PDB file of C-alpha atoms in Angstrom:
ATOM      1  CA  MET B  21       0.000   0.000   0.000  1.00 73.00           C
ATOM      2  CA  ALA B  22       2.788   2.409   0.957  1.00 78.00           C
ATOM      3  CA  SER B  23       4.548   1.507  -2.274  1.00 75.00           C
ATOM      4  CA  LEU B  24       1.383   2.314  -4.223  1.00 77.00           C
ATOM      5  CA  ILE B  25       1.069   5.738  -2.567  1.00 85.00           C
ATOM      6  CA  ILE B  26       4.736   6.533  -3.315  1.00 86.00           C
ATOM      7  CA  ASN B  27       4.223   5.345  -6.885  1.00 82.00           C
ATOM      8  CA  ILE B  28       1.184   7.529  -7.423  1.00 84.00           C
ATOM      9  CA  SER B  29       2.847  10.640  -6.018  1.00 89.00           C
ATOM     10  CA  LEU B  30       5.982  10.068  -8.151  1.00 89.00           C
ATOM     11  CA  VAL B  31       3.878   9.603 -11.264  1.00 88.00           C
ATOM     12  CA  GLY B  32       1.986  12.768 -10.350  1.00 89.00           C
ATOM     13  CA  PHE B  33       5.286  14.662 -10.202  1.00 91.00           C
ATOM     14  CA  MET B  34       6.258  13.273 -13.595  1.00 91.00           C
ATOM     15  CA  LEU B  35       2.959  14.365 -15.150  1.00 91.00           C
ATOM     16  CA  VAL B  36       3.295  17.887 -13.723  1.00 93.00           C
ATOM     17  CA  ILE B  37       6.888  18.202 -14.956  1.00 93.00           C
ATOM     18  CA  ALA B  38       5.960  16.920 -18.422  1.00 92.00           C
ATOM     19  CA  LEU B  39       3.165  19.491 -18.678  1.00 92.00           C
ATOM     20  CA  MET B  40       5.499  22.239 -17.452  1.00 92.00           C
ATOM     21  CA  ILE B  41       8.042  21.280 -20.126  1.00 91.00           C
ATOM     22  CA  LEU B  42       5.243  21.467 -22.675  1.00 89.00           C
ATOM     23  CA  SER B  43       4.218  24.974 -21.632  1.00 88.00           C
ATOM     24  CA  SER B  44       7.564  26.588 -20.839  1.00 88.00           C
ATOM     25  CA  ARG B  45       9.424  28.530 -23.507  1.00 87.00           C
ATOM     26  CA  ARG B  46      12.657  29.162 -21.588  1.00 90.00           C
ATOM     27  CA  LEU B  47      15.016  26.465 -22.787  1.00 90.00           C
ATOM     28  CA  PHE B  48      17.250  26.379 -19.697  1.00 92.00           C
ATOM     29  CA  ALA B  49      14.200  25.718 -17.535  1.00 93.00           C
ATOM     30  CA  VAL B  50      13.031  23.057 -19.991  1.00 93.00           C
ATOM     31  CA  ILE B  51      16.410  21.292 -19.822  1.00 93.00           C
ATOM     32  CA  VAL B  52      16.613  21.356 -16.021  1.00 93.00           C
ATOM     33  CA  MET B  53      13.034  20.090 -15.809  1.00 93.00           C
ATOM     34  CA  SER B  54      13.850  17.206 -18.128  1.00 93.00           C
ATOM     35  CA  GLY B  55      16.729  16.352 -15.754  1.00 93.00           C
ATOM     36  CA  ALA B  56      14.292  16.384 -12.848  1.00 94.00           C
ATOM     37  CA  TYR B  57      11.938  14.165 -14.850  1.00 93.00           C
ATOM     38  CA  SER B  58      14.758  11.636 -15.315  1.00 93.00           C
ATOM     39  CA  LEU B  59      15.638  11.748 -11.610  1.00 93.00           C
ATOM     40  CA  ILE B  60      12.032  11.135 -10.552  1.00 93.00           C
ATOM     41  CA  SER B  61      11.759   8.302 -13.037  1.00 93.00           C
ATOM     42  CA  ALA B  62      14.906   6.853 -11.388  1.00 93.00           C
ATOM     43  CA  ALA B  63      13.095   6.931  -8.039  1.00 92.00           C
ATOM     44  CA  MET B  64      10.195   5.226  -9.762  1.00 91.00           C
ATOM     45  CA  PHE B  65      12.542   2.498 -11.041  1.00 91.00           C
ATOM     46  CA  ILE B  66      13.704   1.798  -7.466  1.00 91.00           C
ATOM     47  CA  ASN B  67      10.091   1.445  -6.454  1.00 88.00           C
ATOM     48  CA  LEU B  68       9.598  -1.044  -9.292  1.00 87.00           C
ATOM     49  CA  ASP B  69      12.633  -3.104  -8.098  1.00 87.00           C
ATOM     50  CA  ALA B  70      14.999  -2.052 -10.894  1.00 89.00           C
ATOM     51  CA  VAL B  71      17.917  -0.734  -8.832  1.00 91.00           C
ATOM     52  CA  ASP B  72      20.561  -1.060 -11.565  1.00 91.00           C
ATOM     53  CA  VAL B  73      18.401   0.829 -14.041  1.00 92.00           C
ATOM     54  CA  ALA B  74      17.777   3.511 -11.416  1.00 93.00           C
ATOM     55  CA  PHE B  75      21.516   4.031 -10.924  1.00 91.00           C
ATOM     56  CA  THR B  76      22.112   4.301 -14.644  1.00 91.00           C
ATOM     57  CA  GLU B  77      19.159   6.601 -15.219  1.00 92.00           C
ATOM     58  CA  ALA B  78      20.198   8.923 -12.370  1.00 93.00           C
ATOM     59  CA  ALA B  79      23.823   9.080 -13.523  1.00 93.00           C
ATOM     60  CA  VAL B  80      23.387   9.069 -17.295  1.00 91.00           C
ATOM     61  CA  GLY B  81      19.835  10.272 -17.930  1.00 88.00           C
ATOM     62  CA  ALA B  82      19.618  12.936 -15.242  1.00 90.00           C
ATOM     63  CA  GLY B  83      23.302  13.839 -15.014  1.00 91.00           C
ATOM     64  CA  PHE B  84      25.155  13.424 -18.264  1.00 92.00           C
ATOM     65  CA  THR B  85      22.310  14.272 -20.655  1.00 93.00           C
ATOM     66  CA  THR B  86      21.605  17.504 -18.761  1.00 93.00           C
ATOM     67  CA  VAL B  87      25.294  18.414 -18.939  1.00 94.00           C
ATOM     68  CA  LEU B  88      25.288  17.745 -22.697  1.00 92.00           C
ATOM     69  CA  PHE B  89      22.238  19.988 -23.208  1.00 93.00           C
ATOM     70  CA  MET B  90      23.758  22.729 -21.052  1.00 92.00           C
ATOM     71  CA  ALA B  91      27.025  22.574 -22.991  1.00 92.00           C
ATOM     72  CA  ALA B  92      25.145  22.868 -26.279  1.00 91.00           C
ATOM     73  CA  MET B  93      23.114  25.816 -24.942  1.00 90.00           C
ATOM     74  CA  ALA B  94      26.328  27.857 -24.784  1.00 90.00           C
ATOM     75  CA  TRP B  95      25.959  28.371 -28.546  1.00 88.00           C
ATOM     76  CA  LEU B  96      22.177  28.457 -28.782  1.00 87.00           C
ATOM     77  CA  PRO B  97      19.521  31.086 -28.040  1.00 87.00           C
ATOM     78  CA  ALA B  98      17.957  30.640 -24.584  1.00 83.00           C
ATOM     79  CA  GLU B  99      14.374  31.419 -25.571  1.00 84.00           C
ATOM     80  CA  GLU B 100      11.926  29.647 -27.816  1.00 81.00           C
ATOM     81  CA  LYS B 101      10.154  31.909 -30.271  1.00 81.00           C
ATOM     82  CA  ARG B 102       6.470  32.536 -29.705  1.00 78.00           C
ATOM     83  CA  ARG B 103       4.188  31.064 -32.352  1.00 73.00           C
ATOM     84  CA  GLU B 104       0.610  31.874 -33.229  1.00 68.00           C
ATOM     85  CA  THR B 105      -0.299  28.919 -35.432  1.00 69.00           C
ATOM     86  CA  PRO B 106      -2.775  26.486 -33.885  1.00 71.00           C
ATOM     87  CA  ARG B 107      -1.470  23.048 -32.999  1.00 77.00           C
ATOM     88  CA  ILE B 108      -4.592  21.010 -33.663  1.00 87.00           C
ATOM     89  CA  PHE B 109      -3.128  18.516 -36.118  1.00 88.00           C
ATOM     90  CA  PRO B 110      -0.348  17.306 -33.755  1.00 87.00           C
ATOM     91  CA  LEU B 111      -2.884  17.122 -30.926  1.00 90.00           C
ATOM     92  CA  LEU B 112      -5.167  14.999 -33.083  1.00 92.00           C
ATOM     93  CA  ILE B 113      -2.313  12.626 -33.967  1.00 92.00           C
ATOM     94  CA  CYS B 114      -1.351  12.290 -30.290  1.00 92.00           C
ATOM     95  CA  LEU B 115      -4.938  11.609 -29.225  1.00 93.00           C
ATOM     96  CA  VAL B 116      -5.388   8.912 -31.883  1.00 94.00           C
ATOM     97  CA  VAL B 117      -2.039   7.245 -31.152  1.00 93.00           C
ATOM     98  CA  GLY B 118      -2.649   7.482 -27.404  1.00 92.00           C
ATOM     99  CA  ALA B 119      -6.117   5.930 -27.711  1.00 93.00           C
ATOM    100  CA  LEU B 120      -4.723   3.061 -29.793  1.00 94.00           C
ATOM    101  CA  LEU B 121      -1.912   2.456 -27.301  1.00 92.00           C
ATOM    102  CA  MET B 122      -4.301   2.500 -24.356  1.00 90.00           C
ATOM    103  CA  TRP B 123      -6.555   0.026 -26.141  1.00 91.00           C
ATOM    104  CA  GLY B 124      -3.564  -2.267 -26.713  1.00 91.00           C
ATOM    105  CA  VAL B 125      -2.181  -1.808 -23.212  1.00 88.00           C
ATOM    106  CA  SER B 126      -5.466  -2.848 -21.608  1.00 86.00           C
ATOM    107  CA  TYR B 127      -4.919  -6.377 -22.986  1.00 87.00           C
ATOM    108  CA  LEU B 128      -1.591  -6.767 -21.161  1.00 86.00           C
ATOM    109  CA  PRO B 129      -1.409  -8.890 -18.004  1.00 85.00           C
ATOM    110  CA  ALA B 130      -2.129  -6.879 -14.866  1.00 82.00           C
ATOM    111  CA  LEU B 131       0.703  -4.926 -13.252  1.00 82.00           C
ATOM    112  CA  GLY B 132       2.713  -7.241 -10.968  1.00 78.00           C
ATOM    113  CA  ASP B 133       0.941 -10.437 -12.032  1.00 81.00           C
ATOM    114  CA  PRO B 134       3.410 -13.270 -11.208  1.00 81.00           C
ATOM    115  CA  ASN B 135       1.876 -15.582 -13.831  1.00 82.00           C
ATOM    116  CA  ALA B 136       2.362 -13.190 -16.750  1.00 81.00           C
ATOM    117  CA  ALA B 137       4.151 -14.547 -19.828  1.00 80.00           C
ATOM    118  CA  PRO B 138       7.380 -12.482 -19.453  1.00 80.00           C
ATOM    119  CA  HIS B 139       8.060 -14.139 -16.090  1.00 83.00           C
ATOM    120  CA  GLN B 140       7.698 -17.727 -17.345  1.00 84.00           C
ATOM    121  CA  TYR B 141      10.496 -18.660 -19.730  1.00 84.00           C
ATOM    122  CA  VAL B 142      14.095 -17.464 -19.329  1.00 82.00           C
ATOM    123  CA  ALA B 143      13.666 -15.255 -16.264  1.00 82.00           C
ATOM    124  CA  PRO B 144      13.302 -18.100 -13.703  1.00 82.00           C
ATOM    125  CA  ARG B 145      16.311 -19.809 -15.257  1.00 83.00           C
ATOM    126  CA  TYR B 146      18.422 -16.647 -14.996  1.00 84.00           C
ATOM    127  CA  LEU B 147      17.440 -16.239 -11.355  1.00 82.00           C
ATOM    128  CA  ALA B 148      18.139 -19.893 -10.552  1.00 80.00           C
ATOM    129  CA  GLU B 149      21.488 -20.042 -12.340  1.00 79.00           C
ATOM    130  CA  SER B 150      22.777 -16.646 -11.299  1.00 78.00           C
ATOM    131  CA  TYR B 151      24.248 -17.662  -7.977  1.00 78.00           C
ATOM    132  CA  ASP B 152      24.514 -21.455  -8.294  1.00 79.00           C
ATOM    133  CA  LYS B 153      26.217 -21.565 -11.681  1.00 81.00           C
ATOM    134  CA  TRP B 154      28.002 -18.235 -12.143  1.00 80.00           C
ATOM    135  CA  HIS B 155      28.414 -17.122  -8.490  1.00 83.00           C
ATOM    136  CA  ILE B 156      27.248 -13.575  -9.259  1.00 83.00           C
ATOM    137  CA  PRO B 157      24.567 -12.433  -6.808  1.00 85.00           C
ATOM    138  CA  ASN B 158      23.306  -9.548  -8.953  1.00 86.00           C
ATOM    139  CA  ALA B 159      21.127 -11.190 -11.604  1.00 86.00           C
ATOM    140  CA  VAL B 160      21.070  -8.121 -13.879  1.00 88.00           C
ATOM    141  CA  THR B 161      24.872  -7.929 -14.058  1.00 87.00           C
ATOM    142  CA  MET B 162      25.000 -11.677 -14.563  1.00 87.00           C
ATOM    143  CA  VAL B 163      22.623 -11.621 -17.535  1.00 87.00           C
ATOM    144  CA  LEU B 164      24.384  -8.605 -19.023  1.00 87.00           C
ATOM    145  CA  ALA B 165      27.846 -10.152 -18.792  1.00 85.00           C
ATOM    146  CA  SER B 166      27.306 -13.896 -19.035  1.00 85.00           C
ATOM    147  CA  TYR B 167      24.367 -14.264 -21.425  1.00 87.00           C
ATOM    148  CA  ARG B 168      23.960 -11.056 -23.414  1.00 86.00           C
ATOM    149  CA  GLY B 169      27.568  -9.991 -23.984  1.00 87.00           C
ATOM    150  CA  PHE B 170      26.873  -9.227 -27.651  1.00 89.00           C
ATOM    151  CA  ASP B 171      24.258  -6.673 -26.570  1.00 87.00           C
ATOM    152  CA  THR B 172      26.960  -4.779 -24.764  1.00 88.00           C
ATOM    153  CA  LEU B 173      29.283  -5.106 -27.755  1.00 91.00           C
ATOM    154  CA  GLY B 174      26.571  -3.610 -29.960  1.00 91.00           C
ATOM    155  CA  GLU B 175      26.031  -0.842 -27.423  1.00 91.00           C
ATOM    156  CA  VAL B 176      29.735   0.010 -27.506  1.00 92.00           C
ATOM    157  CA  VAL B 177      29.624   0.107 -31.317  1.00 94.00           C
ATOM    158  CA  VAL B 178      26.644   2.494 -31.164  1.00 93.00           C
ATOM    159  CA  ILE B 179      28.418   4.786 -28.687  1.00 93.00           C
ATOM    160  CA  PHE B 180      31.577   4.739 -30.808  1.00 94.00           C
ATOM    161  CA  THR B 181      29.586   5.602 -33.932  1.00 94.00           C
ATOM    162  CA  GLY B 182      27.752   8.353 -32.046  1.00 93.00           C
ATOM    163  CA  GLY B 183      30.993   9.868 -30.757  1.00 92.00           C
ATOM    164  CA  LEU B 184      32.545   9.666 -34.218  1.00 94.00           C
ATOM    165  CA  GLY B 185      29.462  11.331 -35.716  1.00 93.00           C
ATOM    166  CA  VAL B 186      29.525  14.153 -33.160  1.00 92.00           C
ATOM    167  CA  LEU B 187      33.215  14.800 -33.796  1.00 92.00           C
ATOM    168  CA  LEU B 188      32.768  14.786 -37.580  1.00 91.00           C
ATOM    169  CA  ILE B 189      29.720  17.051 -37.488  1.00 90.00           C
ATOM    170  CA  LEU B 190      31.311  19.582 -35.155  1.00 88.00           C
ATOM    171  CA  THR B 191      34.880  19.661 -36.493  1.00 88.00           C
ATOM    172  CA  GLY B 192      34.500  18.366 -40.038  1.00 75.00           C
ATOM    173  CA  LYS B 193      35.362  20.430 -43.087  1.00 71.00           C
ATOM    174  CA  ARG B 194      32.626  22.893 -43.927  1.00 68.00           C
ATOM    175  CA  ARG B 195      31.445  23.669 -47.392  1.00 64.00           C
ATOM    176  CA  VAL B 196      31.039  27.380 -47.875  1.00 59.00           C
ATOM    177  CA  ARG B 197      27.619  28.067 -49.322  1.00 56.00           C
ATOM    178  CA  THR B 198      27.319  30.567 -52.114  1.00 55.00           C
ATOM    179  CA  ASP B 199      24.186  32.051 -53.572  1.00 53.00           C
ATOM    180  CA  LYS B 200      24.580  30.048 -56.773  1.00 52.00           C
ATOM    181  CA  GLU B 201      24.652  26.718 -55.045  1.00 50.00           C
ATOM    182  CA  ASP B 202      21.540  24.797 -54.076  1.00 51.00           C
ATOM    183  CA  GLU B 203      22.223  22.681 -51.021  1.00 49.00           C
ATOM    184  CA  SER B 204      18.940  20.823 -50.867  1.00 49.00           C
TER     185      SER B 204
ATOM    186  CA  MET Z 207     -13.663  -1.391 -17.454  1.00 69.00           C
ATOM    187  CA  LEU Z 208     -12.939   0.197 -14.095  1.00 75.00           C
ATOM    188  CA  ASP Z 209     -10.987  -2.781 -12.762  1.00 79.00           C
ATOM    189  CA  VAL Z 210      -8.766  -2.661 -15.878  1.00 78.00           C
ATOM    190  CA  LEU Z 211      -8.046   0.967 -15.009  1.00 76.00           C
ATOM    191  CA  ILE Z 212      -6.992  -0.061 -11.510  1.00 76.00           C
ATOM    192  CA  THR Z 213      -4.871  -3.098 -12.426  1.00 77.00           C
ATOM    193  CA  HIS Z 214      -3.189  -1.371 -15.390  1.00 82.00           C
ATOM    194  CA  TRP Z 215      -2.962   2.202 -14.069  1.00 83.00           C
ATOM    195  CA  ASN Z 216       0.814   2.349 -14.503  1.00 85.00           C
ATOM    196  CA  TYR Z 217       0.608   1.488 -18.200  1.00 89.00           C
ATOM    197  CA  PHE Z 218      -2.093   4.089 -18.846  1.00 89.00           C
ATOM    198  CA  ILE Z 219      -0.050   6.817 -17.200  1.00 90.00           C
ATOM    199  CA  VAL Z 220       3.007   5.729 -19.157  1.00 91.00           C
ATOM    200  CA  VAL Z 221       0.999   6.072 -22.389  1.00 92.00           C
ATOM    201  CA  PHE Z 222      -0.104   9.543 -21.271  1.00 91.00           C
ATOM    202  CA  LEU Z 223       3.492  10.639 -20.564  1.00 92.00           C
ATOM    203  CA  MET Z 224       4.583   9.154 -23.880  1.00 93.00           C
ATOM    204  CA  MET Z 225       1.965  11.149 -25.750  1.00 93.00           C
ATOM    205  CA  ILE Z 226       3.074  14.377 -24.051  1.00 92.00           C
ATOM    206  CA  GLY Z 227       6.589  13.596 -25.318  1.00 93.00           C
ATOM    207  CA  LEU Z 228       5.305  12.863 -28.826  1.00 93.00           C
ATOM    208  CA  PHE Z 229       3.254  16.076 -28.815  1.00 92.00           C
ATOM    209  CA  ILE Z 230       6.354  18.105 -27.884  1.00 91.00           C
ATOM    210  CA  VAL Z 231       8.346  16.403 -30.650  1.00 91.00           C
ATOM    211  CA  ILE Z 232       5.855  17.085 -33.452  1.00 90.00           C
ATOM    212  CA  SER Z 233       4.323  20.389 -32.362  1.00 88.00           C
ATOM    213  CA  SER Z 234       7.340  22.305 -31.093  1.00 87.00           C
ATOM    214  CA  MET Z 235       9.292  24.279 -33.679  1.00 87.00           C
ATOM    215  CA  ASN Z 236      12.379  24.654 -31.503  1.00 89.00           C
ATOM    216  CA  LEU Z 237      14.936  21.923 -32.178  1.00 91.00           C
ATOM    217  CA  VAL Z 238      16.279  21.765 -28.595  1.00 92.00           C
ATOM    218  CA  LYS Z 239      12.772  21.371 -27.232  1.00 92.00           C
ATOM    219  CA  LYS Z 240      12.143  18.626 -29.779  1.00 92.00           C
ATOM    220  CA  LEU Z 241      15.147  16.739 -28.370  1.00 93.00           C
ATOM    221  CA  VAL Z 242      13.867  17.214 -24.806  1.00 93.00           C
ATOM    222  CA  GLY Z 243      10.509  15.807 -25.956  1.00 93.00           C
ATOM    223  CA  LEU Z 244      12.322  12.834 -27.460  1.00 93.00           C
ATOM    224  CA  ASN Z 245      14.021  12.224 -24.086  1.00 93.00           C
ATOM    225  CA  LEU Z 246      10.642  12.399 -22.346  1.00 93.00           C
ATOM    226  CA  PHE Z 247       9.221   9.841 -24.753  1.00 93.00           C
ATOM    227  CA  GLN Z 248      12.235   7.607 -24.234  1.00 93.00           C
ATOM    228  CA  THR Z 249      12.069   7.696 -20.429  1.00 93.00           C
ATOM    229  CA  SER Z 250       8.379   6.791 -20.607  1.00 92.00           C
ATOM    230  CA  VAL Z 251       9.225   3.740 -22.715  1.00 93.00           C
ATOM    231  CA  PHE Z 252      11.821   2.722 -20.095  1.00 93.00           C
ATOM    232  CA  LEU Z 253       9.150   3.042 -17.426  1.00 92.00           C
ATOM    233  CA  PHE Z 254       6.839   0.846 -19.493  1.00 92.00           C
ATOM    234  CA  TYR Z 255       9.435  -1.932 -19.760  1.00 91.00           C
ATOM    235  CA  ILE Z 256      10.338  -1.790 -16.065  1.00 91.00           C
ATOM    236  CA  SER Z 257       6.630  -1.965 -15.167  1.00 89.00           C
ATOM    237  CA  LEU Z 258       6.375  -5.147 -17.245  1.00 88.00           C
ATOM    238  CA  GLY Z 259       9.157  -6.738 -15.168  1.00 86.00           C
ATOM    239  CA  LYS Z 260       7.590  -5.948 -11.804  1.00 86.00           C
ATOM    240  CA  ILE Z 261       6.126  -8.794  -9.760  1.00 86.00           C
ATOM    241  CA  SER Z 262       3.931  -7.735  -6.842  1.00 83.00           C
ATOM    242  CA  GLY Z 263       5.556  -8.731  -3.576  1.00 82.00           C
ATOM    243  CA  GLY Z 264       8.869  -9.223  -5.367  1.00 82.00           C
ATOM    244  CA  THR Z 265      12.158  -7.558  -4.565  1.00 84.00           C
ATOM    245  CA  ALA Z 266      15.197  -6.369  -6.529  1.00 86.00           C
ATOM    246  CA  PRO Z 267      16.858  -9.270  -8.430  1.00 85.00           C
ATOM    247  CA  ILE Z 268      19.958  -9.534  -6.239  1.00 85.00           C
ATOM    248  CA  ILE Z 269      20.198 -13.108  -5.021  1.00 83.00           C
ATOM    249  CA  VAL Z 270      20.456 -13.775  -1.299  1.00 82.00           C
ATOM    250  CA  ALA Z 271      22.609 -16.892  -1.116  1.00 77.00           C
ATOM    251  CA  LYS Z 272      21.508 -18.404   2.167  1.00 76.00           C
ATOM    252  CA  ALA Z 273      17.902 -17.374   2.518  1.00 74.00           C
ATOM    253  CA  ASP Z 274      15.725 -19.127   5.049  1.00 78.00           C
ATOM    254  CA  ALA Z 275      12.574 -18.860   2.985  1.00 79.00           C
ATOM    255  CA  PRO Z 276      12.339 -18.679  -0.831  1.00 80.00           C
ATOM    256  CA  ILE Z 277      12.408 -15.042  -1.952  1.00 83.00           C
ATOM    257  CA  LEU Z 278      10.343 -13.704  -4.864  1.00 85.00           C
ATOM    258  CA  TYR Z 279      12.512 -11.648  -7.231  1.00 87.00           C
ATOM    259  CA  SER Z 280      11.334  -9.320 -10.000  1.00 87.00           C
ATOM    260  CA  ASN Z 281      12.130 -10.207 -13.597  1.00 88.00           C
ATOM    261  CA  PRO Z 282      15.749  -9.147 -14.395  1.00 89.00           C
ATOM    262  CA  LEU Z 283      15.432  -9.344 -18.197  1.00 89.00           C
ATOM    263  CA  PRO Z 284      13.669  -5.988 -18.859  1.00 90.00           C
ATOM    264  CA  HIS Z 285      16.227  -4.311 -16.573  1.00 91.00           C
ATOM    265  CA  VAL Z 286      19.051  -5.646 -18.734  1.00 91.00           C
ATOM    266  CA  LEU Z 287      17.428  -4.429 -21.950  1.00 90.00           C
ATOM    267  CA  ILE Z 288      16.761  -0.967 -20.534  1.00 92.00           C
ATOM    268  CA  LEU Z 289      20.314  -0.570 -19.216  1.00 91.00           C
ATOM    269  CA  THR Z 290      21.490  -0.876 -22.813  1.00 90.00           C
ATOM    270  CA  ALA Z 291      18.739   1.435 -24.078  1.00 91.00           C
ATOM    271  CA  ILE Z 292      19.591   4.256 -21.632  1.00 92.00           C
ATOM    272  CA  VAL Z 293      23.195   4.437 -22.826  1.00 90.00           C
ATOM    273  CA  VAL Z 294      22.197   4.265 -26.491  1.00 91.00           C
ATOM    274  CA  GLY Z 295      19.713   7.085 -25.799  1.00 92.00           C
ATOM    275  CA  VAL Z 296      22.518   9.334 -24.615  1.00 92.00           C
ATOM    276  CA  ALA Z 297      24.472   8.625 -27.814  1.00 93.00           C
ATOM    277  CA  THR Z 298      21.494   9.631 -29.974  1.00 93.00           C
ATOM    278  CA  THR Z 299      20.902  12.773 -27.888  1.00 93.00           C
ATOM    279  CA  ALA Z 300      24.544  13.796 -28.296  1.00 93.00           C
ATOM    280  CA  LEU Z 301      24.347  13.266 -32.059  1.00 94.00           C
ATOM    281  CA  GLY Z 302      21.107  15.277 -32.231  1.00 94.00           C
ATOM    282  CA  LEU Z 303      22.645  18.155 -30.293  1.00 93.00           C
ATOM    283  CA  ALA Z 304      25.677  18.170 -32.593  1.00 93.00           C
ATOM    284  CA  LEU Z 305      23.310  18.415 -35.590  1.00 93.00           C
ATOM    285  CA  VAL Z 306      21.446  21.290 -33.899  1.00 93.00           C
ATOM    286  CA  LEU Z 307      24.725  23.165 -33.349  1.00 92.00           C
ATOM    287  CA  ARG Z 308      25.656  22.623 -37.004  1.00 90.00           C
ATOM    288  CA  ILE Z 309      22.231  23.865 -38.140  1.00 90.00           C
ATOM    289  CA  LYS Z 310      22.650  26.948 -35.952  1.00 89.00           C
ATOM    290  CA  ALA Z 311      26.033  27.618 -37.595  1.00 88.00           C
ATOM    291  CA  SER Z 312      24.556  27.304 -41.099  1.00 86.00           C
ATOM    292  CA  PHE Z 313      21.140  28.952 -40.746  1.00 86.00           C
ATOM    293  CA  ASP Z 314      21.638  31.130 -37.643  1.00 85.00           C
ATOM    294  CA  SER Z 315      18.412  29.813 -36.125  1.00 85.00           C
ATOM    295  CA  ILE Z 316      17.104  26.717 -34.352  1.00 86.00           C
ATOM    296  CA  GLU Z 317      13.446  27.378 -35.133  1.00 86.00           C
ATOM    297  CA  GLU Z 318      12.133  24.997 -37.743  1.00 85.00           C
ATOM    298  CA  ASP Z 319       9.953  27.499 -39.630  1.00 85.00           C
ATOM    299  CA  ALA Z 320      12.829  30.002 -39.903  1.00 87.00           C
ATOM    300  CA  ILE Z 321      15.145  27.276 -41.215  1.00 87.00           C
ATOM    301  CA  LEU Z 322      12.585  26.152 -43.796  1.00 88.00           C
ATOM    302  CA  SER Z 323      11.923  29.684 -45.065  1.00 88.00           C
ATOM    303  CA  GLU Z 324      15.683  30.294 -45.256  1.00 87.00           C
ATOM    304  CA  LYS Z 325      16.056  27.135 -47.337  1.00 86.00           C
ATOM    305  CA  ARG Z 326      13.235  28.293 -49.605  1.00 89.00           C
ATOM    306  CA  ASN Z 327      14.968  31.656 -50.047  1.00 89.00           C
ATOM    307  CA  ILE Z 328      18.208  29.933 -50.994  1.00 88.00           C
ATOM    308  CA  ARG Z 329      16.437  27.828 -53.590  1.00 88.00           C
ATOM    309  CA  ARG Z 330      14.661  30.859 -55.059  1.00 89.00           C
ATOM    310  CA  ARG Z 331      17.915  32.774 -55.294  1.00 88.00           C
ATOM    311  CA  SER Z 332      19.627  29.862 -57.020  1.00 85.00           C
ATOM    312  CA  LEU Z 333      16.819  29.692 -59.597  1.00 83.00           C
ATOM    313  CA  LEU Z 334      17.139  33.342 -60.534  1.00 78.00           C
TER     314      LEU Z 334
END
């Protein structure tokens, strides 16, 4: 019961912050609020028993991403321009997509149901083998290192590609645009 | 209908948060705010996966070696997948920010409508 109350209040915070991000036009405030959103979602992860994910989200999602945004803001204007055009079409798309998702989500097994399909196949095996076979008490680390090593390899490749892309975009040779030339 | 709302409330709120993120991405003209909306969307998806792995009455999947009674652990598999996804998300955000900086250097604006009209002007000038 206490866990449910904590959950509901955390989710309430997240909703408020998301709506504030939507309405605010000052970009620094938007960035700091997105950091706060990540931090509260990390607290939510602890409540949902995902401690490793909570650590990563707090360090990487709330910390490093915010630092990246702040560093980029050094070269960018701090205010979003005011617009007059109505935003009905995007709202319509979001309502339709949201309704479809909610319809689909209502067919999922109930939250916390121990007999749901995701908990039936490999998960019990991972939990049983984690300590007896590999002698690693943390099941998440065990799966990451002992069973899904190629995932981590792929992740490293993605980060390498991302870093390479950032370096090339920011320091690469620039083509000087003239009036004659059509870049599109 | 009402009992579905109660047993699935977490999923419904996740969908709501996700749609706020999507709305920011497609309705905002500012490129930085678009990226923030993308992050919002992403974090909501993480929350969705972690909710799927939760077992009521379970605890964090860190094995207690000599437990007196059998302990119920939550499903570790979604946690593993999301750990990878968080780090990949940072890589995409960094790449997006680099593109925004490059766009600012070329077009002197990060508002989408200003960039598009500038592009149109360039094309018109090149046709003349």
